[in-house]
Amino acid sequence: LGADILYERRSALTLLDSALDKLSAEFAAVGKATEFEMLKDWLTAARGEIPYTELARQLSTSEGAARVTVHRLRKRFRELFREAIAETVADPGEVESEMRHLASVLGSGV
């Protein structure tokens, strides 16, 4: 693997970790650290892979409420990831293209 690819992958993972840490802190600040721990593994799962029935049982809620909770968690994670990327680009108009680039770097299995 080339040094450039490894550097980009490491940078992308650092941004993801930053977003994850902020999201974890947000949940902890409102007394939901345990809920975050139950849900964080589903942040990047494909929709069909998320066991909503099991999550609802763990969260002591309905399946519909579990779906909404996971949706909001994933949405907030994307927002935080976008904010982390925005801090690394010179032009705010570059955020979307940088997000796509980082997603391709992470998804390439490098």
Backbone as numpy.savetxt, mean C-alpha at the origin, in Angstrom:
# Nx Ny Nz CAx CAy CAz Cx Cy Cz
21.79 -8.87 -12.62 20.96 -7.67 -12.62 21.83 -6.42 -12.62
21.41 -5.44 -13.35 22.16 -4.21 -13.42 22.01 -3.38 -12.16
23.01 -2.59 -11.89 22.99 -1.74 -10.71 21.83 -0.75 -10.74
21.50 -0.24 -11.93 20.40 0.71 -12.05 19.07 0.08 -11.64
18.84 -1.14 -12.10 17.59 -1.84 -11.77 17.51 -2.11 -10.28
18.61 -2.56 -9.70 18.62 -2.83 -8.25 18.37 -1.55 -7.46
18.99 -0.46 -7.89 18.80 0.82 -7.21 17.34 1.26 -7.30
16.74 1.17 -8.49 15.34 1.57 -8.66 14.42 0.70 -7.81
14.70 -0.58 -7.78 13.86 -1.49 -6.98 13.98 -1.14 -5.50
15.21 -0.92 -5.04 15.41 -0.55 -3.64 14.71 0.77 -3.31
14.80 1.72 -4.22 14.13 3.01 -4.02 12.62 2.85 -3.94
12.07 2.04 -4.83 10.63 1.79 -4.84 10.20 1.13 -3.53
10.97 0.16 -3.08 10.64 -0.53 -1.82 10.73 0.42 -0.63
11.68 1.33 -0.66 11.80 2.32 0.41 10.57 3.22 0.46
10.08 3.63 -0.71 8.87 4.46 -0.77 7.65 3.67 -0.27
7.56 2.41 -0.65 6.45 1.57 -0.17 6.51 1.42 1.34
7.71 1.17 1.86 7.87 1.04 3.32 7.48 2.32 4.04
7.83 3.45 3.47 7.48 4.73 4.06 5.96 4.89 4.13
5.29 4.58 3.04 3.82 4.67 3.00 3.20 3.70 4.00
3.74 2.50 4.08 3.23 1.50 5.01 3.42 1.95 6.46
4.57 2.51 6.76 4.84 3.01 8.12 3.87 4.13 8.50
3.62 5.04 7.57 2.68 6.13 7.85 1.27 5.60 8.06
0.88 4.65 7.24 -0.45 4.06 7.38 -0.59 3.34 8.72
0.42 2.62 9.09 0.43 1.92 10.38 0.31 2.93 11.53
1.04 4.02 11.43 0.99 5.06 12.47 -0.40 5.69 12.55
-1.04 5.89 11.39 -2.39 6.45 11.39 -3.37 5.53 12.11
-3.27 4.23 11.84 -4.15 3.28 12.51 -3.86 3.25 14.00
-2.58 3.24 14.37 -2.20 3.22 15.78 -2.71 4.46 16.51
-2.69 5.60 15.84 -3.11 6.86 16.46 -4.59 6.86 16.83
-5.38 6.04 16.15 -6.81 5.96 16.47 -7.17 4.64 17.14
-6.15 3.98 17.70 -6.38 2.76 18.47 -6.73 1.54 17.64
-6.30 1.52 16.37 -6.64 0.39 15.50 -5.40 -0.35 14.98
-4.37 -0.42 15.81 -3.14 -1.10 15.39 -3.40 -2.58 15.11
-4.23 -3.21 15.91 -4.53 -4.63 15.72 -5.27 -4.84 14.40
-6.21 -3.94 14.09 -6.94 -4.03 12.83 -5.97 -3.89 11.65
-5.04 -2.97 11.76 -4.06 -2.78 10.70 -3.26 -4.06 10.47
-2.82 -4.69 11.55 -2.04 -5.92 11.44 -2.84 -7.02 10.73
-4.14 -7.08 10.98 -4.99 -8.07 10.33 -5.15 -7.79 8.84
-5.14 -6.53 8.47 -5.47 -6.14 7.10 -4.28 -5.88 6.18
-3.12 -5.59 6.73 -2.01 -5.11 5.90 -1.57 -6.10 4.83
-1.74 -7.39 5.06 -1.33 -8.37 4.06 -2.18 -8.29 2.79
-3.33 -7.63 2.87 -4.25 -7.56 1.74 -4.12 -6.26 0.96
-3.14 -5.44 1.32 -2.94 -4.16 0.63 -2.66 -4.33 -0.86
-1.91 -5.34 -1.21 -1.52 -5.50 -2.60 -2.09 -6.75 -3.25
-2.99 -7.42 -2.56 -3.60 -8.63 -3.10 -4.59 -8.29 -4.21
-4.74 -9.19 -5.14 -5.76 -9.03 -6.17 -7.12 -9.15 -5.49
-8.10 -8.44 -6.01 -9.41 -8.40 -5.37 -10.00 -9.79 -5.10
-9.86 -10.70 -6.03 -10.40 -12.04 -5.86 -9.69 -12.88 -4.81
-8.53 -12.42 -4.36 -7.75 -13.17 -3.37 -8.07 -12.79 -1.93
-8.82 -11.74 -1.72 -9.07 -11.25 -0.37 -10.21 -12.04 0.28
-9.94 -12.69 1.41 -10.95 -13.53 2.08 -11.86 -12.68 2.97
-12.80 -11.98 2.35 -13.64 -11.04 3.10 -14.44 -11.72 4.21
-14.92 -12.93 3.97 -15.70 -13.62 5.00 -14.85 -13.85 6.25
-13.61 -14.30 6.04 -12.70 -14.53 7.16 -12.31 -13.21 7.84
-12.05 -12.18 7.05 -11.71 -10.88 7.63 -12.87 -10.34 8.45
-14.08 -10.50 7.95 -15.26 -10.03 8.69 -15.34 -10.73 10.04
-15.07 -12.03 10.04 -15.10 -12.78 11.31 -14.02 -12.25 12.26
-12.82 -12.05 11.75 -11.72 -11.55 12.59 -12.00 -10.15 13.14
-12.66 -9.34 12.32 -12.95 -7.96 12.72 -14.28 -7.82 13.47
-14.99 -8.94 13.60 -16.31 -8.94 14.26 -17.25 -7.94 13.59
-17.35 -8.06 12.27 -18.19 -7.16 11.50 -18.83 -7.93 10.35
-19.58 -7.25 9.54 -20.20 -7.90 8.38 -19.19 -7.98 7.23
-19.48 -8.83 6.26 -18.60 -8.94 5.11 -18.58 -7.63 4.32
-19.73 -6.99 4.21 -19.79 -5.70 3.52 -18.92 -4.66 4.19
-18.96 -4.62 5.52 -18.13 -3.66 6.25 -16.65 -3.99 6.09
-16.33 -5.27 6.04 -14.94 -5.68 5.83 -14.46 -5.22 4.44
-15.33 -5.35 3.44 -14.98 -4.90 2.09 -14.70 -3.39 2.07
-15.55 -2.63 2.73 -15.37 -1.18 2.78 -14.07 -0.84 3.51
-13.79 -1.53 4.60 -12.57 -1.27 5.37 -11.33 -1.54 4.54
-11.32 -2.67 3.82 -10.16 -3.00 2.98 -10.03 -1.99 1.84
-11.16 -1.62 1.25 -11.13 -0.63 0.16 -10.53 0.69 0.65
-10.97 1.15 1.80 -10.45 2.41 2.35 -8.97 2.30 2.70
-8.58 1.16 3.25 -7.17 0.93 3.59 -6.31 1.00 2.33
-6.74 0.31 1.29 -5.97 0.31 0.04 -5.93 1.70 -0.59
-7.04 2.41 -0.54 -7.09 3.76 -1.09 -6.12 4.68 -0.34
-6.15 4.62 0.98 -5.26 5.46 1.79 -3.79 5.11 1.54
-3.51 3.82 1.38 -2.15 3.40 1.10 -1.67 3.99 -0.22
-2.53 3.95 -1.26 -2.17 4.55 -2.55 -1.92 6.05 -2.40
-2.74 6.73 -1.59 -2.54 8.16 -1.37 -1.19 8.43 -0.72
-0.86 7.65 0.29 0.42 7.84 0.99 1.60 7.51 0.08
1.45 6.49 -0.75 2.50 6.13 -1.70 2.69 7.26 -2.71
1.58 7.81 -3.18 1.62 8.94 -4.13 2.32 10.14 -3.47
2.00 10.42 -2.21 2.65 11.53 -1.49 4.16 11.29 -1.37
4.55 10.05 -1.07 5.98 9.73 -0.95 6.69 9.96 -2.29
6.05 9.57 -3.37 6.62 9.77 -4.70 6.71 11.26 -5.02
5.66 12.00 -4.66 5.63 13.44 -4.95 6.82 14.16 -4.32
7.32 13.63 -3.21 8.47 14.25 -2.55 9.77 13.98 -3.30
9.74 13.06 -4.27 10.97 12.69 -4.97 11.07 13.25 -6.38
9.98 13.84 -6.87 10.00 14.37 -8.25 10.00 15.90 -8.23
10.59 16.47 -9.25 10.69 17.93 -9.33 9.36 18.56 -9.74
8.62 17.90 -10.60 7.38 18.45 -11.14 6.20 17.58 -10.69
5.20 18.17 -10.04 4.05 17.39 -9.60 3.38 16.61 -10.73
3.53 17.07 -11.96 2.97 16.38 -13.10 3.66 15.05 -13.40
4.78 14.80 -12.76 5.54 13.56 -12.99 5.11 12.43 -12.07
4.26 12.71 -11.08 3.91 11.71 -10.07 3.28 10.47 -10.69
2.29 10.66 -11.56 1.60 9.51 -12.15 2.55 8.63 -12.97
3.38 9.26 -13.80 4.29 8.46 -14.62 5.32 7.76 -13.74
5.75 8.42 -12.67 6.70 7.79 -11.75 6.04 6.62 -11.02
4.77 6.76 -10.65 4.05 5.65 -10.02 3.99 4.45 -10.95
3.67 4.69 -12.21 3.62 3.60 -13.19 4.99 2.96 -13.35
6.02 3.79 -13.41 7.38 3.27 -13.57 7.76 2.40 -12.37
7.50 2.89 -11.16 7.86 2.11 -9.97 7.06 0.81 -9.89
5.80 0.87 -10.30 4.98 -0.34 -10.31 5.58 -1.36 -11.28
6.06 -0.89 -12.42 6.67 -1.82 -13.38 7.99 -2.37 -12.84
8.75 -1.53 -12.15 10.00 -1.99 -11.54 9.72 -3.07 -10.49
8.71 -2.82 -9.66 8.38 -3.78 -8.62 7.73 -5.04 -9.19
6.96 -4.87 -10.23 6.25 -6.01 -10.81 7.08 -6.86 -11.75
8.29 -6.41 -12.05 9.12 -7.12 -13.02 9.77 -8.37 -12.45
9.62 -8.55 -11.12 10.22 -9.74 -10.50 11.73 -9.70 -10.48
12.26 -8.51 -10.57 13.71 -8.32 -10.59 14.30 -8.71 -9.27
